[in-house]
XYZ file of C-alpha atoms in Angstrom:
207
model
C -5.998 18.965 -8.146
C -7.417 20.606 -5.508
C -9.283 16.915 -3.961
C -5.747 15.216 -4.117
C -3.712 17.646 -2.185
C -6.526 18.104 0.362
C -6.446 14.225 0.936
C -2.500 14.243 0.827
C -2.387 17.047 3.633
C -4.823 15.140 5.658
C -2.241 11.940 5.225
C 0.509 13.743 5.994
C -0.841 15.619 9.521
C -1.869 12.793 10.528
C 0.820 11.775 13.509
C 2.900 9.004 12.598
C 6.510 7.971 12.684
C 8.313 10.452 10.516
C 6.645 13.287 13.170
C 8.076 11.464 16.107
C 11.383 11.246 14.529
C 11.372 14.574 13.706
C 10.211 15.757 16.969
C 12.860 13.663 19.171
C 15.321 14.927 16.355
C 14.407 18.902 16.493
C 14.068 18.790 20.523
C 17.947 16.975 20.682
C 19.715 18.895 17.830
C 17.619 21.825 17.196
C 15.841 23.031 14.128
C 18.533 22.134 11.046
C 18.147 18.337 13.069
C 14.418 18.113 12.370
C 15.150 19.424 9.108
C 17.665 16.997 8.443
C 14.934 14.225 9.399
C 12.766 15.796 7.101
C 15.318 15.598 3.659
C 15.699 12.576 4.750
C 11.948 11.449 5.012
C 11.769 13.025 1.562
C 14.335 10.811 0.161
C 12.549 8.163 1.400
C 9.466 9.123 -0.526
C 11.507 9.311 -3.720
C 11.981 5.772 -3.463
C 8.378 4.852 -3.388
C 7.760 7.111 -6.647
C 10.017 5.606 -8.455
C 9.017 2.244 -7.121
C 5.099 3.027 -7.784
C 6.193 4.702 -11.679
C 7.917 1.143 -12.163
C 5.679 -1.581 -10.889
C 7.649 -2.242 -8.284
C 5.414 -1.797 -5.709
C 2.374 -3.296 -6.954
C 4.669 -6.725 -7.724
C 5.073 -6.038 -3.812
C 1.880 -4.925 -2.590
C 1.059 -8.405 -4.609
C 3.279 -10.533 -3.634
C 1.909 -11.206 0.914
C 5.127 -12.720 1.716
C 6.967 -9.652 0.428
C 4.909 -7.098 1.870
C 5.423 -9.253 4.868
C 9.521 -9.076 4.935
C 9.311 -5.307 4.590
C 6.651 -4.122 7.122
C 8.774 -6.953 9.952
C 11.761 -4.714 9.381
C 9.768 -1.234 9.088
C 8.641 -2.446 12.540
C 11.771 -3.844 13.774
C 13.108 -0.878 13.071
C 10.338 1.614 14.745
C 10.930 -0.487 17.990
C 14.892 -0.171 17.795
C 14.318 3.728 17.574
C 10.944 3.528 20.644
C 13.876 2.114 22.515
C 16.773 4.278 21.918
C 14.534 7.424 22.665
C 13.150 6.046 25.731
C 16.784 5.248 27.161
C 17.673 8.559 25.704
C 14.943 10.205 27.547
C 16.641 8.696 30.967
C 19.664 10.129 30.080
C 17.638 13.550 29.354
C 16.924 13.824 33.059
C 20.835 13.040 33.987
C 22.391 15.326 31.980
C 19.738 18.184 31.762
C 19.041 20.608 29.282
C 21.877 21.014 26.791
C 23.280 24.549 25.837
C 22.325 26.530 22.803
C 25.536 25.643 21.077
C 25.267 22.034 21.570
C 22.376 21.740 19.624
C 23.986 21.515 16.186
C 24.526 17.897 14.820
C 28.046 16.825 14.793
C 29.483 16.296 11.065
C 28.756 12.171 11.909
C 25.060 12.998 13.327
C 23.599 14.883 10.393
C 23.922 11.586 7.798
C 22.550 9.235 10.899
C 19.477 11.678 11.079
C 19.485 11.459 7.101
C 19.369 7.984 7.748
C 16.957 8.496 10.043
C 14.230 9.874 8.303
C 14.757 7.798 4.701
C 14.632 4.519 6.682
C 11.032 5.196 8.073
C 9.553 6.487 5.156
C 11.178 3.732 2.616
C 10.765 1.173 4.893
C 6.574 1.536 5.822
C 4.650 -0.393 3.380
C 1.944 1.937 4.044
C 3.545 4.597 1.678
C 3.735 2.273 -0.937
C 0.205 1.599 -0.474
C -0.483 5.073 -1.104
C 1.488 5.472 -4.176
C -0.255 2.689 -5.536
C -4.036 2.664 -4.796
C -5.055 5.927 -3.954
C -2.810 7.879 -6.392
C -3.977 6.243 -9.617
C -7.617 7.508 -9.104
C -6.381 10.607 -10.323
C -5.017 8.880 -13.189
C -6.078 10.273 -16.544
C -7.601 6.316 -18.040
C -5.240 6.812 -20.540
C -3.004 9.216 -22.730
C 0.177 9.890 -20.653
C -0.130 8.375 -16.977
C 3.523 8.775 -15.916
C 3.762 12.450 -16.358
C 0.660 13.099 -14.643
C 1.670 10.431 -12.050
C 5.738 12.191 -11.408
C 3.155 16.087 -11.137
C 0.834 13.976 -8.210
C 4.231 12.956 -6.009
C 5.685 16.042 -6.733
C 2.552 17.797 -5.181
C 2.667 15.307 -2.294
C 6.352 15.989 -1.772
C 5.705 19.665 -1.778
C 3.232 19.528 0.957
C 5.355 17.284 2.876
C 7.754 19.559 2.864
C 5.481 22.497 4.061
C 4.011 21.054 6.514
C 7.286 19.578 8.389
C 8.700 22.695 7.683
C 6.498 24.401 9.774
C 6.222 21.786 12.029
C 9.788 21.856 12.961
C 10.396 25.461 12.941
C 7.297 25.562 15.668
C 9.428 23.119 17.870
C 12.484 24.931 17.526
C 10.523 28.586 18.631
C 8.905 26.458 21.724
C 12.493 25.054 22.180
C 13.365 27.008 25.353
C 10.097 25.179 27.320
C 9.945 21.720 25.759
C 14.053 21.253 26.165
C 13.295 21.951 30.475
C 14.604 18.374 31.262
C 11.526 16.719 32.370
C 9.711 18.401 29.706
C 11.699 16.439 27.458
C 12.163 13.541 28.484
C 8.499 13.195 29.392
C 8.171 14.033 24.944
C 10.649 11.409 24.760
C 9.024 9.044 26.650
C 6.109 9.482 24.402
C 7.168 9.549 21.547
C 9.190 6.556 22.673
C 5.891 4.857 22.993
C 4.501 5.644 20.085
C 6.758 4.646 17.713
C 6.831 1.026 19.480
C 3.432 1.714 18.837
C 3.396 2.557 15.338
C 5.812 -0.437 14.840
C 2.877 -2.892 16.473
C -0.157 -1.688 14.230
C 2.126 -2.064 10.955
C 3.471 -5.837 12.005
C -0.162 -6.483 12.192
C -1.389 -5.232 8.990
C -2.413 -7.297 7.184
C -1.202 -8.520 3.289
C-alpha cells in the first residue's frame, strides 16, 4: 500500500492539465474557484474508476480507434482552454488586478469551473491508462478483486484531494503577489502554453 501511495503521489505531483487549470482559476477567482476545479477533477476520476471497474477502460484501450477519438477530443479541449487562457492574459493587463471582493466566483462561474476540472480529467486517456495498467499490478491474483480496486482508487483520490487542496491554498496565499497584473498575465501566458503543450503531447500519444 505504501509503495502504491508513493507512486500515486509522484504521478499526482507531476505538472499536468489539472494543475494548470487550478492555477489559472485560483488566480482568477480565488481559493474557492481553485477548489471547485479540483472537485471537478475528482468527479472526472470517478468516471475512470467506474469505467475501469466495469471493464470499459480496458475495451477503450484495446481499440485504437476509440483511443484516438478520446485523445483528439481531449487534446482539442486543452487547446481551447489554452487559447482562452492566453486571451485572458491580455485582458488581465488591460483591466489590472481584481478587487478581493471580485475573487469569489459568481453563480454560473462555479459550475463552469467544475466542468473544466471534470472534462480535463474525464477526457484524458492517460488517466484511463493508469487505472487499467498501473493499478492492477497491486491487485490480488485471486479472491475479491473489486473491493481492493475500489480501495486503491480511494487512496488515489484522497492523495489527489490532499495535494491539490494544499496547492490551491498556497496559490491563494501568494495571491497578492501572483495577482499583480504583469505577474498574473505572465503566469496565464505560461499556463496557456502549457495547456497547448499538453494537448500536443496527448495528440501524438500512441494508441
